[in-house]
Short mmCIF file of C-alpha atoms in Angstrom, two decimals:
data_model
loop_
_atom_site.label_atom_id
_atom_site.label_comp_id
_atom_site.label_asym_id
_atom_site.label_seq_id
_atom_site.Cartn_x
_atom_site.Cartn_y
_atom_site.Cartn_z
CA UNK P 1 -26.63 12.96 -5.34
CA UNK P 2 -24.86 14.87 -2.91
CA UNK P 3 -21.41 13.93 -2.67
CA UNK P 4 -19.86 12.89 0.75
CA UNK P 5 -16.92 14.77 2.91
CA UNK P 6 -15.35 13.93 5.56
CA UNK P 7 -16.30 14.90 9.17
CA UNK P 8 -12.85 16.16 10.13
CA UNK P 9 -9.22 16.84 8.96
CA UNK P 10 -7.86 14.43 11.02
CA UNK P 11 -10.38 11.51 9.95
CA UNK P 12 -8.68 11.94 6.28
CA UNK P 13 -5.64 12.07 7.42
CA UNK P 14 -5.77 8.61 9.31
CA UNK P 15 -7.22 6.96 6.24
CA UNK P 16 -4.79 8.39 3.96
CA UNK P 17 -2.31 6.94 6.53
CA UNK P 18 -4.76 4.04 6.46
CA UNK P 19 -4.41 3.21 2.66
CA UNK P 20 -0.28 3.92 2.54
CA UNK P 21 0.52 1.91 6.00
CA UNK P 22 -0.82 -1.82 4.59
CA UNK P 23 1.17 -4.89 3.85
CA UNK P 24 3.53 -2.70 1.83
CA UNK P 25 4.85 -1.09 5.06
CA UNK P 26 4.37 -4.46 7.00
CA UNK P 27 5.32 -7.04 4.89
CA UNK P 28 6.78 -5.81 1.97
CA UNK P 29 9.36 -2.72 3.15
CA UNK P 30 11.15 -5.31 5.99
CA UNK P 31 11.70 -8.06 2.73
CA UNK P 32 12.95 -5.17 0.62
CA UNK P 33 15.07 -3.32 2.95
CA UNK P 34 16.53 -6.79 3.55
CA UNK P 35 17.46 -7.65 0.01
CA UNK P 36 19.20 -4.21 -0.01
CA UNK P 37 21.53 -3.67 2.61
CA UNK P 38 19.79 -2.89 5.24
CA UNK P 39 20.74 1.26 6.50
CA UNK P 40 21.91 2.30 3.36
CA UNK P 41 18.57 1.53 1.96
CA UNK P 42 16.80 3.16 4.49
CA UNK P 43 18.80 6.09 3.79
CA UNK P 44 17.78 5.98 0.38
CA UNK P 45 14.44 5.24 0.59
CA UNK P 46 13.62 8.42 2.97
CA UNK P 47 15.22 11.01 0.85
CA UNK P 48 12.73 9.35 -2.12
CA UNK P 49 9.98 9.48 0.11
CA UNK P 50 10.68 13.46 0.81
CA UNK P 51 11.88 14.78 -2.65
CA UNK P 52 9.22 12.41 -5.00
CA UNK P 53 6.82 10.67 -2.68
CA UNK P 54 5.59 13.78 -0.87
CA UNK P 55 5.54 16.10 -3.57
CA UNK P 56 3.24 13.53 -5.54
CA UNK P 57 0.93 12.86 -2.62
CA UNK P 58 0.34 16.61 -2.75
CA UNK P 59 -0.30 16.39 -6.66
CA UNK P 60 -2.81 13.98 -6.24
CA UNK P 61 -4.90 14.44 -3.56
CA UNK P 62 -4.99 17.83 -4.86
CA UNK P 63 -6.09 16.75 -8.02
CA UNK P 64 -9.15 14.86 -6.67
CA UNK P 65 -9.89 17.81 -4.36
CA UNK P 66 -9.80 20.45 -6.90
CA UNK P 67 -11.92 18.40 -9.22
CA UNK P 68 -14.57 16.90 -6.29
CA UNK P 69 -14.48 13.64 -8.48
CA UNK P 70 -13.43 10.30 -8.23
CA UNK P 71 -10.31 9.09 -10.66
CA UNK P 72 -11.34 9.15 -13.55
CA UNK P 73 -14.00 12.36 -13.49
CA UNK P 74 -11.44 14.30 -11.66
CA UNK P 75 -9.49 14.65 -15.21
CA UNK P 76 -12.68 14.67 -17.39
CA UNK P 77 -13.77 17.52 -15.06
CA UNK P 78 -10.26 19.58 -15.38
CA UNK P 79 -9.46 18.77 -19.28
CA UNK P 80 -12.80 18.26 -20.84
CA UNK P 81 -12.58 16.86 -24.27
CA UNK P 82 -9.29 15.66 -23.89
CA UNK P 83 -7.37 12.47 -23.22
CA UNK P 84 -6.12 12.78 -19.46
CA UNK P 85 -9.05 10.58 -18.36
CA UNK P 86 -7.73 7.84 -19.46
CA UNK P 87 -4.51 7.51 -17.01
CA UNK P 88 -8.19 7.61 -14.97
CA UNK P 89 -9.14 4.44 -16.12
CA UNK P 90 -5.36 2.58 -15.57
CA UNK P 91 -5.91 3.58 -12.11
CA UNK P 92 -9.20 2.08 -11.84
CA UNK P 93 -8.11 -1.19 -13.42
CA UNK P 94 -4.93 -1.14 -10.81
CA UNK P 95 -7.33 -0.64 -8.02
CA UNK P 96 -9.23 -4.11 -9.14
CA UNK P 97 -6.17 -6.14 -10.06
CA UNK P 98 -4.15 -5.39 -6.80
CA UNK P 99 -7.31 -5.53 -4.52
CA UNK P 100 -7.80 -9.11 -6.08
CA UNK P 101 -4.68 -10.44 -5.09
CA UNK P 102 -4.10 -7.97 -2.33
CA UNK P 103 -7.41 -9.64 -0.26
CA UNK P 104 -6.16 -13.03 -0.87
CA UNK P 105 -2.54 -12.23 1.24
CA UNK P 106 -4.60 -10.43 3.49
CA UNK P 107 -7.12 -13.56 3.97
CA UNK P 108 -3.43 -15.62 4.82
CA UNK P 109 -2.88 -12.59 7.24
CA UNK P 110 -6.77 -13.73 8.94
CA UNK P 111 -5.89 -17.42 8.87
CA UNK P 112 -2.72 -17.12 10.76
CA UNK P 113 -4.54 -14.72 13.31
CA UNK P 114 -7.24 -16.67 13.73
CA UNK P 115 -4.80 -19.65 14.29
CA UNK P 116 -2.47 -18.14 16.68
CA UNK P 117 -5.39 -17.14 18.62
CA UNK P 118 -6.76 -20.78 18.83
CA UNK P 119 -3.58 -21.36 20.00
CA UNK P 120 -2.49 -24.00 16.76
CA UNK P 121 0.83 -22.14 15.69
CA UNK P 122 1.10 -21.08 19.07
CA UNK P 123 3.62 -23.63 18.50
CA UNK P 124 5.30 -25.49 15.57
CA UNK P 125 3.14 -27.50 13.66
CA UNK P 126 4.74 -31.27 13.29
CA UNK P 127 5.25 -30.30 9.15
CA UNK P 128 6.91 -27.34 10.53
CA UNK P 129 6.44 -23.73 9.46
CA UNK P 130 7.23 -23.94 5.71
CA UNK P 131 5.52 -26.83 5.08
CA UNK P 132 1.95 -25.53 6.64
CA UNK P 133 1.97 -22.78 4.97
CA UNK P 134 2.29 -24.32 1.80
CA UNK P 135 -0.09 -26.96 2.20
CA UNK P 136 -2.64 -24.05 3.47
CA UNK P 137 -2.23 -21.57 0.28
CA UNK P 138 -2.21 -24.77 -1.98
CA UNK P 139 -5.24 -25.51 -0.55
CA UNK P 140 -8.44 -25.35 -2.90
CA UNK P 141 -10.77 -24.48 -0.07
CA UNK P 142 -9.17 -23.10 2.85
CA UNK P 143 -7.66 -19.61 1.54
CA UNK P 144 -10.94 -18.92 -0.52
CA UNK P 145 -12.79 -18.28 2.83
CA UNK P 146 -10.48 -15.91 4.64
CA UNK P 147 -10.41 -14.58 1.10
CA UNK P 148 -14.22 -14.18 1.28
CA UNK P 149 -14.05 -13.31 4.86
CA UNK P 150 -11.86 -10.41 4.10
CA UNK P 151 -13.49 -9.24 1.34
CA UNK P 152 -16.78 -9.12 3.28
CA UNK P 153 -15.24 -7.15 5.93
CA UNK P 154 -13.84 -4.53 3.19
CA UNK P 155 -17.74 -4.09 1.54
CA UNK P 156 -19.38 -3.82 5.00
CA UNK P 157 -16.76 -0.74 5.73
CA UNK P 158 -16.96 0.54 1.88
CA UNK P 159 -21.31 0.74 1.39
CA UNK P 160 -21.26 2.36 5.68
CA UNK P 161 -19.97 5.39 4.33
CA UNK P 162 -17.05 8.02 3.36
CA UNK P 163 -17.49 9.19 7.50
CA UNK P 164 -19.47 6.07 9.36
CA UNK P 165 -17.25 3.79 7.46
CA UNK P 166 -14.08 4.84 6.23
CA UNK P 167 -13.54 7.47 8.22
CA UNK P 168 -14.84 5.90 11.58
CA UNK P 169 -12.90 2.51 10.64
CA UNK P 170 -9.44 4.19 10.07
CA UNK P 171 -10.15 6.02 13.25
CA UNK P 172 -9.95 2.76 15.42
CA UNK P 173 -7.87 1.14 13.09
CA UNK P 174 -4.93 3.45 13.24
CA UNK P 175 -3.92 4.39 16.94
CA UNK P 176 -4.61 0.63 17.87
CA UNK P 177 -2.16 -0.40 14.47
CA UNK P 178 0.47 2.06 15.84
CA UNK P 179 -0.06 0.81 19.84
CA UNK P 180 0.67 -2.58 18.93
CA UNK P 181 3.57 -2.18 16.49
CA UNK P 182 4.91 -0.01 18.81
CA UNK P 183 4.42 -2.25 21.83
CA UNK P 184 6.19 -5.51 19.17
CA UNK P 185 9.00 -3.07 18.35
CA UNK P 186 9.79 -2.56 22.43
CA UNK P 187 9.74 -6.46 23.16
CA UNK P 188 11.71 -7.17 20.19
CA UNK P 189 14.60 -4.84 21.01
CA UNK P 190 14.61 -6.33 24.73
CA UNK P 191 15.64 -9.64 22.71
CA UNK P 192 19.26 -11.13 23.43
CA UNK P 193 21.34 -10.50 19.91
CA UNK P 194 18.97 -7.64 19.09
CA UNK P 195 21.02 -4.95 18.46
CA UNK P 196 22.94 -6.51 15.43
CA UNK P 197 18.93 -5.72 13.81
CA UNK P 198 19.54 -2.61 14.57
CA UNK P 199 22.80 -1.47 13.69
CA UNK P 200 21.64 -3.58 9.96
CA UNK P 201 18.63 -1.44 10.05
CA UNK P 202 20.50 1.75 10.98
CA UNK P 203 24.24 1.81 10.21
CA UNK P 204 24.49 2.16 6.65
CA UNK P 205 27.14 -0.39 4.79
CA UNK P 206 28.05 2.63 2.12
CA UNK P 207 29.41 -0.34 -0.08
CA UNK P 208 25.91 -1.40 -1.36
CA UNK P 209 25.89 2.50 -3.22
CA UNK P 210 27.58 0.94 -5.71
CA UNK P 211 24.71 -1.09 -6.75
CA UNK P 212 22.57 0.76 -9.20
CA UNK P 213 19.68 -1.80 -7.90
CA UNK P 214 19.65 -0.41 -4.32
CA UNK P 215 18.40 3.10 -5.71
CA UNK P 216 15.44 1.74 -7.81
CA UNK P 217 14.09 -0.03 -5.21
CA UNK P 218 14.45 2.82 -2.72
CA UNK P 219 12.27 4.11 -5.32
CA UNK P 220 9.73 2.09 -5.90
CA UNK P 221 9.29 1.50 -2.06
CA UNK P 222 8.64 5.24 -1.60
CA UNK P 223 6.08 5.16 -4.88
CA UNK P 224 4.53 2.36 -3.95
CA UNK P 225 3.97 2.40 -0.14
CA UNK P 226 2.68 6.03 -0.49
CA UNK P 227 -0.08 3.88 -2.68
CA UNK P 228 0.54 6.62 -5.26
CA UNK P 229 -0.46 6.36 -9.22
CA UNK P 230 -3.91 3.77 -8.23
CA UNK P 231 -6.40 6.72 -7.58
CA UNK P 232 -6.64 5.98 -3.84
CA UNK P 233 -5.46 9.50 -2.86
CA UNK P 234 -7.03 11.24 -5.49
CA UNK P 235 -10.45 9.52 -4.52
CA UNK P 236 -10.13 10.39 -0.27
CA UNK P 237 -8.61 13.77 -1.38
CA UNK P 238 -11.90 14.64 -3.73
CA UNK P 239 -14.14 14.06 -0.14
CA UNK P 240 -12.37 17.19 1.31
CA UNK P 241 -13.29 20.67 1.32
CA UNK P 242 -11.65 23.65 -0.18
CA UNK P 243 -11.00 25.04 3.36
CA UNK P 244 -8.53 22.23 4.43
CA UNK P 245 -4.85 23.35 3.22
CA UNK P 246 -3.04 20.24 1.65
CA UNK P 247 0.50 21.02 2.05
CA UNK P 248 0.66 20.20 6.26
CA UNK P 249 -1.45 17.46 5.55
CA UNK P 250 0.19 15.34 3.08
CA UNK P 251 3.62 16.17 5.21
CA UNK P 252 2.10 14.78 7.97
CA UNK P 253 1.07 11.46 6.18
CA UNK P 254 4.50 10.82 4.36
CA UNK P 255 6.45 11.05 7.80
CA UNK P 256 3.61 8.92 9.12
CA UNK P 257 4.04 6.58 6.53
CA UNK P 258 7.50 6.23 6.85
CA UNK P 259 7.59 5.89 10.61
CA UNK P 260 5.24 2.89 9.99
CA UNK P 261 8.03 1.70 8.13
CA UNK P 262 10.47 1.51 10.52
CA UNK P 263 8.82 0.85 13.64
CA UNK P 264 7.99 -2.43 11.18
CA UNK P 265 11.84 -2.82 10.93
CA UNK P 266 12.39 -2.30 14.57
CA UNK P 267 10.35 -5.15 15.31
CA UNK P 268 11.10 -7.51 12.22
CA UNK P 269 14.93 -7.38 11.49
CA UNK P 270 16.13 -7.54 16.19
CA UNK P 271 14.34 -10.56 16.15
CA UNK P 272 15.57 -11.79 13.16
CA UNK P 273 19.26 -10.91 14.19
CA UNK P 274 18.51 -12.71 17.60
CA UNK P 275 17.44 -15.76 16.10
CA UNK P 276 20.26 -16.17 13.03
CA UNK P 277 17.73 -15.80 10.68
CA UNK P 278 18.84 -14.28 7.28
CA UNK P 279 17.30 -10.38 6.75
CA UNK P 280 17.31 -11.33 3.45
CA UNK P 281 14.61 -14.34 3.52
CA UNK P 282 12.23 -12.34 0.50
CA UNK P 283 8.56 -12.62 0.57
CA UNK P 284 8.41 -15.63 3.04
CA UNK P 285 9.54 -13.65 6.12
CA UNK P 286 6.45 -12.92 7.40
CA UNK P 287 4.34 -15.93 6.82
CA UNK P 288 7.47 -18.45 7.64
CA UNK P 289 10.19 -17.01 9.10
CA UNK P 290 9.15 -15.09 11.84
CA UNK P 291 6.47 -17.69 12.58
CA UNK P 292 9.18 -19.52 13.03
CA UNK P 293 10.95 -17.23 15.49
CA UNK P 294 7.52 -16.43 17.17
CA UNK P 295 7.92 -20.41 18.64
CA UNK P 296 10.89 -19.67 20.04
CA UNK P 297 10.66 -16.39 21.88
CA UNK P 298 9.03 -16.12 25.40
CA UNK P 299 5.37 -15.61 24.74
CA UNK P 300 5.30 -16.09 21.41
CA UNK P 301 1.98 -16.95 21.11
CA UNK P 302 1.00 -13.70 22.25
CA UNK P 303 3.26 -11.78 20.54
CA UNK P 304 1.78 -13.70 17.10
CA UNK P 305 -1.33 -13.05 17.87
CA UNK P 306 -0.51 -9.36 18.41
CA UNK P 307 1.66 -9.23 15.00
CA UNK P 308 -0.96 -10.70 12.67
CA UNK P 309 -4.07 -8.69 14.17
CA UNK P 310 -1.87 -5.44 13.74
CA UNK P 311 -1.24 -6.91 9.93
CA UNK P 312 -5.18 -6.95 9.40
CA UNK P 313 -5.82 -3.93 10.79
CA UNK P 314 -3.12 -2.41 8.21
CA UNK P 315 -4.34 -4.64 5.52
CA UNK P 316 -8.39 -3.83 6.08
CA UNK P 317 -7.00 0.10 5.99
CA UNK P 318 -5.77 -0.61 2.41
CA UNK P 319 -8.00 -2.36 0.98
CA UNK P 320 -11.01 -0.18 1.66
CA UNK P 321 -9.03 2.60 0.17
CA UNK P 322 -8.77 0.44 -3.02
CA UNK P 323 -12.58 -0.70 -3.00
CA UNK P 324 -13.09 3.04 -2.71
CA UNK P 325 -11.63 4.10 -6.15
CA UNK P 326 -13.96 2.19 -8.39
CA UNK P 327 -17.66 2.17 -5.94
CA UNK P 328 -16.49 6.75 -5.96
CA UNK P 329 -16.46 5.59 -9.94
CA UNK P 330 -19.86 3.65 -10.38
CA UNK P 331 -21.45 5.93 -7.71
CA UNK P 332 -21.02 8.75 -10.17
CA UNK P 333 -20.86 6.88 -13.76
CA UNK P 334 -23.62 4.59 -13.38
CA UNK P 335 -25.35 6.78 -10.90
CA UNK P 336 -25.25 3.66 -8.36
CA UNK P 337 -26.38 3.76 -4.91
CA UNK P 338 -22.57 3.24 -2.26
CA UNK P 339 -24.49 -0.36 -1.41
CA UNK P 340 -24.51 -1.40 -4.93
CA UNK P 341 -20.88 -0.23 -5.84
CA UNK P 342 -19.97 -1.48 -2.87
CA UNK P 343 -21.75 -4.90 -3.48
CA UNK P 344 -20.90 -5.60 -6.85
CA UNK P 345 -17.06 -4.24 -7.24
CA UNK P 346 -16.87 -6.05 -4.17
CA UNK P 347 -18.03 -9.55 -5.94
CA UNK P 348 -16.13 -8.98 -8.93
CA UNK P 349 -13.14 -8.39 -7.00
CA UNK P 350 -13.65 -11.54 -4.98
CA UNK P 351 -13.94 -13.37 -8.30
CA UNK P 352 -10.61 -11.74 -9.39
CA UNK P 353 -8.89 -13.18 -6.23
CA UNK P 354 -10.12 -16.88 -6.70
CA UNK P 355 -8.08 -17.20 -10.02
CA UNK P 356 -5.17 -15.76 -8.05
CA UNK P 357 -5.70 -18.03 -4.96
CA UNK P 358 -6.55 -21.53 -7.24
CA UNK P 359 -3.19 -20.11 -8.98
CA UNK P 360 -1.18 -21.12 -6.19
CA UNK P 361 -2.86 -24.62 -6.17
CA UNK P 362 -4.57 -26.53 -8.68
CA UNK P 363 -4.00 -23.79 -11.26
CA UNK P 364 -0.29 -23.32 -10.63
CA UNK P 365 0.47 -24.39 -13.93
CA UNK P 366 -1.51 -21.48 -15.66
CA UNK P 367 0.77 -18.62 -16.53
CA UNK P 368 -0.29 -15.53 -17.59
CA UNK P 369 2.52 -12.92 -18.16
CA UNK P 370 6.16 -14.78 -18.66
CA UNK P 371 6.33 -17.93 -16.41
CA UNK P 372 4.53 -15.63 -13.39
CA UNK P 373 1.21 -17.73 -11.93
CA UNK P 374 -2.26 -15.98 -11.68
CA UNK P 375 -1.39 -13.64 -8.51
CA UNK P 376 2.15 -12.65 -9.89
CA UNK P 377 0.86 -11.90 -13.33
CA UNK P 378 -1.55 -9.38 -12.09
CA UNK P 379 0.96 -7.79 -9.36
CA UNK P 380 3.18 -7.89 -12.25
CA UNK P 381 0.85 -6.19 -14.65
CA UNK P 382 -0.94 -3.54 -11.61
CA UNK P 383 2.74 -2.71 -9.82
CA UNK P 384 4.73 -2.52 -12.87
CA UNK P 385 2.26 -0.97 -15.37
CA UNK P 386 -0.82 0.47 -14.50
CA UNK P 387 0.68 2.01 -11.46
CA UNK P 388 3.97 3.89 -12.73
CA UNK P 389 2.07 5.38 -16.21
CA UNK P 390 -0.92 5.96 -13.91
CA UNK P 391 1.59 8.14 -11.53
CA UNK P 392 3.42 9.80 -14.45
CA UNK P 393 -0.14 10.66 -15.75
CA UNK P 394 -0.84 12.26 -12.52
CA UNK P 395 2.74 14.49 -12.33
CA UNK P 396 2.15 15.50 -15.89
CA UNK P 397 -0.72 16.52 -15.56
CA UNK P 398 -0.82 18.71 -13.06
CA UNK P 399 3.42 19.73 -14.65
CA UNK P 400 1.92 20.57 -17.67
CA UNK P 401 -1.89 21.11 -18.04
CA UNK P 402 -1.73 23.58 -15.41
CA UNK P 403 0.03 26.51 -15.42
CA UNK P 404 2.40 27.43 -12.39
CA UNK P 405 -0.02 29.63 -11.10
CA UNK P 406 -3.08 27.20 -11.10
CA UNK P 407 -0.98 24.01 -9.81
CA UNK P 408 0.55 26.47 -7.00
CA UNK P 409 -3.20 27.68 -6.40
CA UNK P 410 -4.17 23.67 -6.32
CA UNK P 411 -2.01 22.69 -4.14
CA UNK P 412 -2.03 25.85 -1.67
CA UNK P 413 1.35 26.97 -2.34
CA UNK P 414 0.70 30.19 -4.01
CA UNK P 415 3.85 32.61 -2.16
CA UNK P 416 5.20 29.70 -0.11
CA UNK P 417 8.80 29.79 -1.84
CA UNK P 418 8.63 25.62 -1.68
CA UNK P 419 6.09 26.40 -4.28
CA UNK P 420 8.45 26.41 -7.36
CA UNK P 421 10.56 23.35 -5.16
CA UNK P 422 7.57 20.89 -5.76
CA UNK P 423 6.29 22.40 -9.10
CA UNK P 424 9.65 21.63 -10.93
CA UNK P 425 10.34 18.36 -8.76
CA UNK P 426 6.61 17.01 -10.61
CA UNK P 427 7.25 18.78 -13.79
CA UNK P 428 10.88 17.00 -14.39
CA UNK P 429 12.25 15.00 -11.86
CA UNK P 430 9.31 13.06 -10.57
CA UNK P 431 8.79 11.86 -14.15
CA UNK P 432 12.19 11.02 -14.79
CA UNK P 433 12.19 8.93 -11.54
CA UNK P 434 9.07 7.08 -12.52
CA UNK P 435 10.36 6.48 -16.10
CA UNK P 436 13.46 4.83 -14.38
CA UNK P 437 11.24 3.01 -11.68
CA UNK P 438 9.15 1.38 -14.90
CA UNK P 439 11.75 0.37 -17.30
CA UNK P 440 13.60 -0.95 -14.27
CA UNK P 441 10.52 -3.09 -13.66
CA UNK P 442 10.31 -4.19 -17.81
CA UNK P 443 13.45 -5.38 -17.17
CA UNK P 444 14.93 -2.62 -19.52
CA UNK P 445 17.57 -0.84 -17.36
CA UNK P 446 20.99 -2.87 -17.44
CA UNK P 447 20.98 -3.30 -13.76
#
């Protein structure tokens, strides 16, 4: 079977940018930031996103490039006979535990489009906010078809194709994403009280340094949104061709990336600030908060219908990048045709995100790891887990299997003198940052 490319540089750079800018940039990055001070954070966060996250988007799309093979064969194809593969597999099992629960958010994300554009939250509901979104993901029903719906949407993209699917997808996807964050990021900051969301977003309050806390989840932020350690980039970076040079390229997604990232901030924490809303409101800021603050603003209806179709889009970008990592498996394992993959990861994942959606209901009394329900065990055991050893894996890998030379040569840096920057950056300090990031997560570090 010959193996697909893409048709252009550009088209896999736009789904790399695709798979980092999803509900991590969106949702997640505004909640976090919040928690953590705000500029200072933000501060933080970008140096981690240009001394690790960078440097370990180059070491993995590399890796899948070099090797031509999805996660897993990428490492049985560079160290035959020896155990590498299996930081393969951890990514592979990431891929289906995050894209369980990962599809049932997004599915929320469809519901609340799909209702501001029937014009039902175009104002508050009687229960109010809070209360209608609990009674919707409590639901037994309701959530499981916006989970299905989304999940069908993710297959039909997946078994179209690395270049009439993926490719072609993240091609719309992405300019339309960045037109309508950008155009939510100009109303917001015309918003009376606006400015105190950006002086929290962009004046740093030095005092939070002192909180070991702040760092770690700079950290994490710039691991995780760069959707490093799950195979995704090693998967899109095995579809290109030994004549496209990496090091521009994986630049050029990180700043992307992190632009997302704060054109997200510009239009989340002004309008928070204008309404005396807390930045700190956690996980419940998009799906509660700023509904909230959506009824109050001028056009609000409008401007939810354009937030929650841009938080699709970025969504639907992700997740395809996740199907991708096991169907690129099965394709070549089980010698599967990209319908079947597509088909059947695509069911079993859909199976994976009922527990986590009935978890929030009728099975909210199951706990799996601790006292987390269904969809926080999994993120629990994906984010904290599979993800960081799958990512330290990766660094030592290519830190250690390879020589200088042939990790310089992979990563076309041979005589660039940033060459022996990144090699000792994923050698040493990119695994000492990831060690940190997991035992922070175990709960291990004293802070």
């Amino acid at each position: 079977m010959q193996r697909e490319n893409w048709a252009t540089k550009l088209g896999f750079m736009l789904a790399a940018m695709g798979s980092a800018v999803g509900l991590g940039n969106i949702w997640r990055f505004s909640y976090v930031a919040g928690e953590n001070g705000g500029g200072a954070f933000l501060m933080i966060y970008l140096v981690s996103v240009l001394m690790i996250g960078i440097p370990l988007l180059l070491t993995e799309v590399s890796i899948g490039r070099k090797a031509q093979s999805d996660v897993i064969g990428s490492y049985q194809t560079l160290a035959p006979r020896k155990p590498w593969f299996l930081g393969g597999f951890l990514g592979l099992f990431g891929a289906f535990l995050i894209l369980g629960f990962y599809s049932v958010v997004a599915g929320w994300g469809l519901y609340y489009l799909w209702n501001y554009l029937t014009g039902k939250l175009a104002v508050e509901p009687s229960v109010g906010y809070g209360a209608t979104f609990e009674m919707f993901i409590t639901s037994t029903y309701q959530p499981l078809f916006w989970h299905a719906l989304f999940m069908f949407i993710t297959i039909f993209i997946v078994l179209s194709g690395v270049k009439k699917g993926i490719e072609f997808a993240n091609k719309i996807f992405m300019p339309v994403l960045a037109t309508l964050l950008i155009l939510l990021a100009v109303y917001s900051l015309t918003l009376e009280g606006a400015m105190e969301g950006v002086r929290f977003l962009f004046q740093p309050d030095w005092s939070v340094l002192s909180n070991p806390s702040v760092y770690i989840a700079a950290l994490g932020q710039a691991f995780f949104s760069l959707s490093l350690g799950v195979g995704t980039m090693m998967t899109y970076g095995s579809y290109l061709s030994k004549d496209h040079r990496l090091p521009g390229a994986t630049v050029g997604i990180g700043i992307m990336d992190t632009l997302f990232a704060i054109i997200s901030g510009i239009v989340i924490f002004p309008a928070v600030f204008a309404f005396g809303i807390q930045p700190d409101s956690g996980p419940v800021l998009v799906f509660i908060t700023l509904t909230d603050i959506f009824s109050q603003m001028p056009l609000g209806g409008l401007i939810g219908i354009i937030f929650f179709l841009a938080l699709t889009l970025a969504s639907i970008s992700s997740s395809i990048s996740l199907l991708e990592v096991p169907v690129a498996f099965f394709m070549r394992a089980m010698n599967w045709s990209r319908k079947a993959a597509s088909i059947i990861t695509g069911i079993v994942i859909f199976v994976l995100g009922i527990g986590a959606s009935l978890g929030m209901g009728v099975l909210s009394d199951v706990t799996l790891i601790g006292d987390n329900n269904i969809m926080d065990s999994m993120d629990y055991l994906a984010s904290n887990i599979f993800l960081p050893i799958g990512g330290l894996v990766m660094a030592l890998f290519i830190g250690w299997h390879f020589t200088k030379e042939e990790a310089l040569a992979a990563t076309d840096l041979t005589g660039s003198k940033l060459g022996t920057v990144w090699f000792w950056i994923v050698r040493l300090i990119a695994p000492v940052m990831i060690i940190i990031i997991f035992l922070n997560a175990l709960e291990i570090l004293p802070f």
